[in-house]
mmCIF file of C-alpha atoms in Angstrom:
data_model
loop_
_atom_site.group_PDB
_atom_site.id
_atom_site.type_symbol
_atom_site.label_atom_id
_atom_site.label_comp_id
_atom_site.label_asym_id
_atom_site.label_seq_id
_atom_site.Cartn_x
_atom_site.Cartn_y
_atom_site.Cartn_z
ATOM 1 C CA UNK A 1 -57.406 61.131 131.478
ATOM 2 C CA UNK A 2 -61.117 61.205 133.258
ATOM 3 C CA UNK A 3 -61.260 61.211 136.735
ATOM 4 C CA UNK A 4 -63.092 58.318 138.584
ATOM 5 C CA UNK A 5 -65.167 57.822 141.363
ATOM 6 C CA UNK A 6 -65.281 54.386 143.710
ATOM 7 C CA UNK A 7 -66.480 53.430 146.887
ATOM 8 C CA UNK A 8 -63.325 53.437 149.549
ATOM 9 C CA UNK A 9 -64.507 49.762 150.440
ATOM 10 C CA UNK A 10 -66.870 46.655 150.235
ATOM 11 C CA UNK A 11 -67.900 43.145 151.922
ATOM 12 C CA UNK A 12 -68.864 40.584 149.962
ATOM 13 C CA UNK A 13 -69.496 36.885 151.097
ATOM 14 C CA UNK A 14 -67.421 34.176 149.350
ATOM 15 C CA UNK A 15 -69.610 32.486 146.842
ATOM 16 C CA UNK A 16 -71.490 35.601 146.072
ATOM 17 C CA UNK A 17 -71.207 38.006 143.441
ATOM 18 C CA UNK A 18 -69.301 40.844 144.256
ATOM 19 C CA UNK A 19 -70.218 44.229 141.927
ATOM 20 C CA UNK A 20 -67.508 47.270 142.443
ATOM 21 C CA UNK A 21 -68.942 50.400 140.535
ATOM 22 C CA UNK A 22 -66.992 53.283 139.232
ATOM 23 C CA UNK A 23 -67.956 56.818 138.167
ATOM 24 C CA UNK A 24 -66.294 58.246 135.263
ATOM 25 C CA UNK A 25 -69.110 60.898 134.011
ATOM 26 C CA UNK A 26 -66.253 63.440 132.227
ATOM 27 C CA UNK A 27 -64.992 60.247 130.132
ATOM 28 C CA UNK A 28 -63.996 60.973 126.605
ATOM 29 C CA UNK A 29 -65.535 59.280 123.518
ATOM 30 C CA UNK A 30 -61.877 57.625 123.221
ATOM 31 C CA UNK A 31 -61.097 56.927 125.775
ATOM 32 C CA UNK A 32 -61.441 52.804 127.559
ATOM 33 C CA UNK A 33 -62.360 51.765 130.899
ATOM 34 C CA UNK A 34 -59.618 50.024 132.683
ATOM 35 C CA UNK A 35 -59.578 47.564 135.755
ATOM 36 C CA UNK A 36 -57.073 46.895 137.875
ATOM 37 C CA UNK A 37 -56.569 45.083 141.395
ATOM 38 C CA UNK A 38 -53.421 44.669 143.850
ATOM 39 C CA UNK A 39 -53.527 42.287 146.246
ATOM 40 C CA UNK A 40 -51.352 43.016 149.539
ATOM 41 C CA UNK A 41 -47.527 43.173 148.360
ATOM 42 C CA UNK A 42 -48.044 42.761 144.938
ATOM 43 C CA UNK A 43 -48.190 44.139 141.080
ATOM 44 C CA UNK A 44 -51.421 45.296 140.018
ATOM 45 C CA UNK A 45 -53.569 42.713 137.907
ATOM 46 C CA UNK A 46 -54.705 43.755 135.135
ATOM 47 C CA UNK A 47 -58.526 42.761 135.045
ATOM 48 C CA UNK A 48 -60.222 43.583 132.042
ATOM 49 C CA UNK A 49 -60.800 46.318 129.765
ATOM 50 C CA UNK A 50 -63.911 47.837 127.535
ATOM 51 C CA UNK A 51 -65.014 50.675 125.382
ATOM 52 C CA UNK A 52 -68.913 50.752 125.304
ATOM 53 C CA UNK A 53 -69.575 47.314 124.863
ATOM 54 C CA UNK A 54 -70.369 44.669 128.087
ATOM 55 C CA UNK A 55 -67.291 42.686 128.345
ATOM 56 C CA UNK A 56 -66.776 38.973 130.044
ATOM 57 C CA UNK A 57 -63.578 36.911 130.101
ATOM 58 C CA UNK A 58 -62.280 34.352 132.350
ATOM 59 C CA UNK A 59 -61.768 37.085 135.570
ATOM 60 C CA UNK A 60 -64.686 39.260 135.842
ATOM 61 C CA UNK A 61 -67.358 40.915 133.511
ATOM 62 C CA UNK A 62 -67.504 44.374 132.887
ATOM 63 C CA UNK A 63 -70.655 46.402 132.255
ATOM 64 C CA UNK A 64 -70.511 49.951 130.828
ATOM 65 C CA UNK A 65 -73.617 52.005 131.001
ATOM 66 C CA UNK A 66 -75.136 53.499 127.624
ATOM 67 C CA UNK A 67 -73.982 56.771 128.406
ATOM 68 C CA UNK A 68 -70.538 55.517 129.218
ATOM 69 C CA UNK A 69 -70.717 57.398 132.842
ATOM 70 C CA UNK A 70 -70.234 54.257 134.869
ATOM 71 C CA UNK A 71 -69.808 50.477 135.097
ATOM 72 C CA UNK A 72 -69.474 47.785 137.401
ATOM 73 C CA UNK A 73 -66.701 45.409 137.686
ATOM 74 C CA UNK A 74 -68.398 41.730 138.497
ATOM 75 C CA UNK A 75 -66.777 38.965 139.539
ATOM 76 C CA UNK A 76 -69.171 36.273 139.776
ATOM 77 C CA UNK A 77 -68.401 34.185 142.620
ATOM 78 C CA UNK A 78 -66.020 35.902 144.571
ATOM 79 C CA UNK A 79 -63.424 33.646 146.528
ATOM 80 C CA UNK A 80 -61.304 34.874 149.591
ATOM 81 C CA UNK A 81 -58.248 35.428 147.300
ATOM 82 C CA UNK A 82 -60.005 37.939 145.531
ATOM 83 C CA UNK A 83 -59.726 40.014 148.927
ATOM 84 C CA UNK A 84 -57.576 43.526 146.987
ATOM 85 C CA UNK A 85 -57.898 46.757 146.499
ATOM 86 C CA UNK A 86 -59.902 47.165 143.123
ATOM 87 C CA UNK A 87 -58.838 50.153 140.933
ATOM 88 C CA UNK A 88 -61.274 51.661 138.008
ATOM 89 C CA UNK A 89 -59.111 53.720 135.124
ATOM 90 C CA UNK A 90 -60.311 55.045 131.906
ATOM 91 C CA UNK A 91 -57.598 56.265 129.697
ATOM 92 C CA UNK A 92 -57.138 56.689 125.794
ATOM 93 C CA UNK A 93 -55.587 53.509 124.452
ATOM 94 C CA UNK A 94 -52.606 54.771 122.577
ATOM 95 C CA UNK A 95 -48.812 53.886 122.498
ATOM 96 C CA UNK A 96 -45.740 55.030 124.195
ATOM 97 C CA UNK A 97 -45.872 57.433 127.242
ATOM 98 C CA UNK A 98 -49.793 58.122 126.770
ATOM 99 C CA UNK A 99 -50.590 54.829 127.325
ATOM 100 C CA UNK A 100 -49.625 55.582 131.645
ATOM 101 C CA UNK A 101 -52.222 54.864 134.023
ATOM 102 C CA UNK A 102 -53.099 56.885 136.656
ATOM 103 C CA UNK A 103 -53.997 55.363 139.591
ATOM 104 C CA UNK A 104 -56.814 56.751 142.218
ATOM 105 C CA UNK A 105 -57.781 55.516 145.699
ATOM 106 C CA UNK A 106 -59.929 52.712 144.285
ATOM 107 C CA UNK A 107 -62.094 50.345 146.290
ATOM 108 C CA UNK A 108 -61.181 47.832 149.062
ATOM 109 C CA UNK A 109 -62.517 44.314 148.403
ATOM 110 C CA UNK A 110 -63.326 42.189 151.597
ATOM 111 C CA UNK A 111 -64.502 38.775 150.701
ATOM 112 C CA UNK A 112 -65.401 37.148 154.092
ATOM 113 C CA UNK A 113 -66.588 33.722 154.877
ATOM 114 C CA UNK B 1 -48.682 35.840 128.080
ATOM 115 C CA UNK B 2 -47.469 39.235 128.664
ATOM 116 C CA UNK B 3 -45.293 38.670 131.801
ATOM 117 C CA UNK B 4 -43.403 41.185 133.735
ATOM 118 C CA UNK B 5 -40.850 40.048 135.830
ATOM 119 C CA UNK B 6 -39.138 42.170 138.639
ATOM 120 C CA UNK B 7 -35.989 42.089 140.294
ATOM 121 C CA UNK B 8 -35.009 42.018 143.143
ATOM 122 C CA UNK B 9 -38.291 41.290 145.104
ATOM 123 C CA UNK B 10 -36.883 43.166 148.091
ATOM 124 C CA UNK B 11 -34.056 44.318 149.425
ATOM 125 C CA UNK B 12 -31.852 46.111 152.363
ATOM 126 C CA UNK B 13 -29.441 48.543 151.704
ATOM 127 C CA UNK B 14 -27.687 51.023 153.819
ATOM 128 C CA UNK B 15 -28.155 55.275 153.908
ATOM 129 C CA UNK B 16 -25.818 56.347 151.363
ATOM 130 C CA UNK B 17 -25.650 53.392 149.160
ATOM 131 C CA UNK B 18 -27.256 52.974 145.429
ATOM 132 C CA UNK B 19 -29.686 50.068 144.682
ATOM 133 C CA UNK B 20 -30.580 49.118 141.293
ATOM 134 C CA UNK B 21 -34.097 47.480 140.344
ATOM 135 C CA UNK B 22 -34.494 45.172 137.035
ATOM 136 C CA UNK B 23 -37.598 44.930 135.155
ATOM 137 C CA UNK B 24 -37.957 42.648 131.941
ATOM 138 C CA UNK B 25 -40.945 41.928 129.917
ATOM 139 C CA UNK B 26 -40.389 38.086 129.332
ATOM 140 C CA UNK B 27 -42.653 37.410 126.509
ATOM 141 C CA UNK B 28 -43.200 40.540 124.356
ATOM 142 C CA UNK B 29 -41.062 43.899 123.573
ATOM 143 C CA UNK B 30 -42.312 46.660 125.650
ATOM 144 C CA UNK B 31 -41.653 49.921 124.170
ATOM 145 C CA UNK B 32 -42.503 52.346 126.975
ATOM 146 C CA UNK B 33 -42.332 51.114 130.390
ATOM 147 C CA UNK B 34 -43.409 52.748 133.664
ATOM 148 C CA UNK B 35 -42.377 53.249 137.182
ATOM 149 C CA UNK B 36 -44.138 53.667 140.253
ATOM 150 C CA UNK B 37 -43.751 53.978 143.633
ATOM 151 C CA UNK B 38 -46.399 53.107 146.621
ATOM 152 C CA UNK B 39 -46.186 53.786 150.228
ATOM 153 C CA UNK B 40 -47.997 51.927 152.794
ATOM 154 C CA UNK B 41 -52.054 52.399 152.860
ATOM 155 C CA UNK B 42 -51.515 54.811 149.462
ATOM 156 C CA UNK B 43 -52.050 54.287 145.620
ATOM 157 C CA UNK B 44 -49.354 53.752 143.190
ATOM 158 C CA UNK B 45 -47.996 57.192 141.920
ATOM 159 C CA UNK B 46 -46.315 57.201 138.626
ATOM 160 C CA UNK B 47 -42.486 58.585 139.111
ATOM 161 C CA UNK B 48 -41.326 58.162 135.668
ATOM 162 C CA UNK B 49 -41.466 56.662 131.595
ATOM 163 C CA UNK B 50 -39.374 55.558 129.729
ATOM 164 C CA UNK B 51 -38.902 54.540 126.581
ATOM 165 C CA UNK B 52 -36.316 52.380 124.948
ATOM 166 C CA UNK B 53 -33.389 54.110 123.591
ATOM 167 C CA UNK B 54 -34.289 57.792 125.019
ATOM 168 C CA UNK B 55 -34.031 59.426 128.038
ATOM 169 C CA UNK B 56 -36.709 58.576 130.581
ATOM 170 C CA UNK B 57 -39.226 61.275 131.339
ATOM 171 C CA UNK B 58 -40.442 62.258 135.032
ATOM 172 C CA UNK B 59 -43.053 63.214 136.737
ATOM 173 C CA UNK B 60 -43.325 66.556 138.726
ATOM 174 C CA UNK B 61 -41.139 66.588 141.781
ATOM 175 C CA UNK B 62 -39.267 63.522 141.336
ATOM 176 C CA UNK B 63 -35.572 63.834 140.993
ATOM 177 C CA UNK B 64 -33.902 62.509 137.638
ATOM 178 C CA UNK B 65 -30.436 62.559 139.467
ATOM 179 C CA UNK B 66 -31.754 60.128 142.336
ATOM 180 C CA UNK B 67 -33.974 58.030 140.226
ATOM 181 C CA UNK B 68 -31.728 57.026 137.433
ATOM 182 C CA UNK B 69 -33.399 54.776 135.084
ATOM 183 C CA UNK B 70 -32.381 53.037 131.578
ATOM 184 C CA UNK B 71 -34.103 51.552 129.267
ATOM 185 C CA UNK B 72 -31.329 49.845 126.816
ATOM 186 C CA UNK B 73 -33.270 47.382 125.574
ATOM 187 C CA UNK B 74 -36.988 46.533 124.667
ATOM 188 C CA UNK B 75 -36.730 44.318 127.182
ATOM 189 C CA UNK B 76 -34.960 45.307 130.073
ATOM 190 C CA UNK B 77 -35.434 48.947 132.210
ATOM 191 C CA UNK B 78 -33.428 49.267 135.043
ATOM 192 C CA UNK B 79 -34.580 51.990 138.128
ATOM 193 C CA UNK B 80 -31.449 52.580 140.292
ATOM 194 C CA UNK B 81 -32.427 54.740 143.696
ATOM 195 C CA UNK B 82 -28.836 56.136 144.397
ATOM 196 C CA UNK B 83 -27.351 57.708 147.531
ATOM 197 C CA UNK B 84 -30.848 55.928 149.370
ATOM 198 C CA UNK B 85 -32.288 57.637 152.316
ATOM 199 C CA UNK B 86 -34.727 55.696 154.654
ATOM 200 C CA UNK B 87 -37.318 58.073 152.581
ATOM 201 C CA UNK B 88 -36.652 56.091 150.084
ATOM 202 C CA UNK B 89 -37.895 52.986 151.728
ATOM 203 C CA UNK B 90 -40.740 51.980 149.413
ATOM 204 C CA UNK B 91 -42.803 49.508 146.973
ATOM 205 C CA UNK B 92 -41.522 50.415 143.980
ATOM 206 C CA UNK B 93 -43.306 48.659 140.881
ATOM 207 C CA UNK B 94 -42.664 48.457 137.082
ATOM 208 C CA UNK B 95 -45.260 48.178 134.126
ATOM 209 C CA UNK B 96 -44.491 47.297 130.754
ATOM 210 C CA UNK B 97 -46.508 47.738 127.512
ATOM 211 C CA UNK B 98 -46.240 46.873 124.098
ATOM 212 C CA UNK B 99 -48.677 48.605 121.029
ATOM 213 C CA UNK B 100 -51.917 49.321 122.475
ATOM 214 C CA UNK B 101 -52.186 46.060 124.510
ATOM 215 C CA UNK B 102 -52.851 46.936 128.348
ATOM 216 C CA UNK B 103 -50.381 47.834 130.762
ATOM 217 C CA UNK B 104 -48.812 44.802 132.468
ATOM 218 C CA UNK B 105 -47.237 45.002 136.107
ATOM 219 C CA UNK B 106 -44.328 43.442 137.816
ATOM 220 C CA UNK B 107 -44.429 42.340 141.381
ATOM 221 C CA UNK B 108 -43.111 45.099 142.855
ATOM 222 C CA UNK B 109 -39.601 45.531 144.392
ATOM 223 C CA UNK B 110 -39.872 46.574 148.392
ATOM 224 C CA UNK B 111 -37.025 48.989 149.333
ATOM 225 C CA UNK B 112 -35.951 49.453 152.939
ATOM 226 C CA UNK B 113 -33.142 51.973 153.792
ATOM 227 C CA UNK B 114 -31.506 51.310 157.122
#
């Protein structure tokens, strides 16, 4: 699977957009970009997921550049639970033991007041 | 949908003894689930697959004979750390997936080995 590339951390002010980018410029044409986060003492969260296309659902949006070498993870109005570590994964969509994830050092979210 | 529960949440157990971790997908069949392991102020770091029916397959340097794990059913995997070490003191987290849906995660099982 591609390697990725995120910032170790970020402050964003509740209310406020907060925009995590990630690097993936050896991506494969198959393969999807994946994002994850883990608030303290949990499971990962599974985010949302795209191929090339800009995707949006209840959590975040997810924009994918044209040449597929980065995106950015929005969330639109980030709240103080949203405080996690934010991880960016691109991997193949397949079945069985292909379909592992393989987590980097991703990026510390710090929503503050 | 698509829930992953974990079991226990945390637990205690003394050098020498074996602990066993459940993890069941509630709502769908997972065919191939995962195992990870995270120590503090690190990433998760895959230890092992598995897939239901067959023997689980591990990642480099992780013992087979230490992490036992069985996957019996498409809806149950079982991790069980035996003879524990406080080494072994961990968060150790299962994933679940079914088809080529996305990887779900349970909450994580913390491990402490007096």
């Amino acid at each position: 699977d591609a390697k990725t590339t995120q910032p170790p951390s970020m402050d964003c002010a509740e209310g406020r957009a907060a925009n995590l980018p990630c690097n993936h410029s050896t991506i494969s044409g198959n393969e999807y970009v994946y994002w994850y986060r883990q608030i303290h003492s949990q499971g990962p969260q599974y985010i949302i997921h795209g191929l090339k296309n800009n995707e949006t659902n209840e959590m975040a949006s997810l924009i994918i550049t044209e040449d597929r070498k980065s995106s950015t993870l929005i969330l639109p109005h980030a709240t103080l639970r949203d405080t996690a570590v934010y991880y960016c994964i691109v991997r193949a969509t397949t079945t069985g033991t292909a379909s592992k994830l393989t987590f980097g050092t991703g990026t510390r979210l710090q929503v503050t007041l | 949908g698509a829930v992953v529960s974990q079991h226990p949440s945390w637990v205690i157990c003394k050098s020498g003894t074996s602990v066993k971790i459940e993890c069941r997908s509630l709502d769908f069949q997972a065919t191939t689930m995962f195992w990870y392991r995270q120590f503090p102020k690190q990433s998760l770091m895959l230890m092992a697959t598995s897939n239901e029916g067959s023997k689980a397959t591990y990642e480099q340097g992780v013992e087979k004979d230490k992490f036992l794990i069985n996957h019996a059913s498409l809806t149950l995997s079982t991790l069980t750390v035996t003879s524990a070490h406080p080494e072994d003191s961990s968060f150790y987290i299962c994933s679940a997936i079914t088809g080529r849906s996305p990887l779900h995660f349970g909450n994580g099982t913390r491990l402490t080995v007096t």
